[in-house]
XYZ file of C-alpha atoms in Angstrom:
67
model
C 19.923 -176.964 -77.289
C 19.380 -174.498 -74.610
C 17.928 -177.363 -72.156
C 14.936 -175.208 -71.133
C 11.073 -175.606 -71.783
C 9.890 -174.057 -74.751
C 7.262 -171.953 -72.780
C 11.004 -170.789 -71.189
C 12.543 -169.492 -74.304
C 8.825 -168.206 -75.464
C 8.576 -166.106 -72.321
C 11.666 -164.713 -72.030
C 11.763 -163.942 -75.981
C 8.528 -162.060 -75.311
C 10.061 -160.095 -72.555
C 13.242 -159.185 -75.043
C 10.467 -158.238 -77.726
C 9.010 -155.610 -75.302
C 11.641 -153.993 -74.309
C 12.326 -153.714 -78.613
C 15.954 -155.736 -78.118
C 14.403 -158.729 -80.724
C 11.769 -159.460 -82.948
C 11.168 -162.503 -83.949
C 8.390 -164.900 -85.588
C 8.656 -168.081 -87.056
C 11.960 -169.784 -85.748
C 13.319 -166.298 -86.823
C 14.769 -164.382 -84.479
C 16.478 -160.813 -85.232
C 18.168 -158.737 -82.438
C 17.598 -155.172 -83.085
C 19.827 -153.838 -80.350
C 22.692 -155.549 -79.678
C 23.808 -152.902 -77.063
C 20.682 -153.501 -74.960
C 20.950 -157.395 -74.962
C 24.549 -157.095 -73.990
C 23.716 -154.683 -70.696
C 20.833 -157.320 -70.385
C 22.777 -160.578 -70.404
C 24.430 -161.622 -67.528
C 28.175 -161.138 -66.922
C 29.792 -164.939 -68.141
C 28.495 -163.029 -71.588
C 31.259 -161.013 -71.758
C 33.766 -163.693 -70.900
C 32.512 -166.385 -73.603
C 32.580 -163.411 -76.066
C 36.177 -162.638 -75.442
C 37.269 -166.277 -75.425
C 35.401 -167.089 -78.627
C 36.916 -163.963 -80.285
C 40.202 -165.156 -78.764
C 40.147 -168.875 -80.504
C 39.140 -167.257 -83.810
C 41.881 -164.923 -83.570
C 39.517 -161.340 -83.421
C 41.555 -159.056 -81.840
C 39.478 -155.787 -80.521
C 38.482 -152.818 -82.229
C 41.031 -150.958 -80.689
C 43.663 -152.990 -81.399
C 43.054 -153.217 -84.867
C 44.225 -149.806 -85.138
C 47.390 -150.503 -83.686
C 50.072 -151.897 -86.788
């Protein structure tokens, strides 16, 4: 689904590994810092989190606060 060679995703999930933002092992994947793979993704993450949040109606922390 991600339309990359697997030696792609293997790679780069071995780089996230090292830096202790995922572990992983067989077809299991578990992100251990969410923070970290955040500052590490690029910057459309941020934007397809928002609109995603948007069409399932998530509002942000900090407006769940307001009434």
């Amino acid at each position: 689904m991600l339309g990359v060679r697997r030696a792609g995703v293997t790679e780069t999930a071995l780089r996230l590994k090292e830096k202790g933002v995922i572990e992983y092992g067989r077809g299991h994947i578990e992100i251990t810092d969410v923070r970290a793979l955040e500052n590490l993704s690029c910057e459309c993450y941020m934007v397809l989190k928002d609109e995603y949040d948007r069409l399932l109606g998530i509002r942000p922390l900090a407006d769940k606060a307001s009434p």
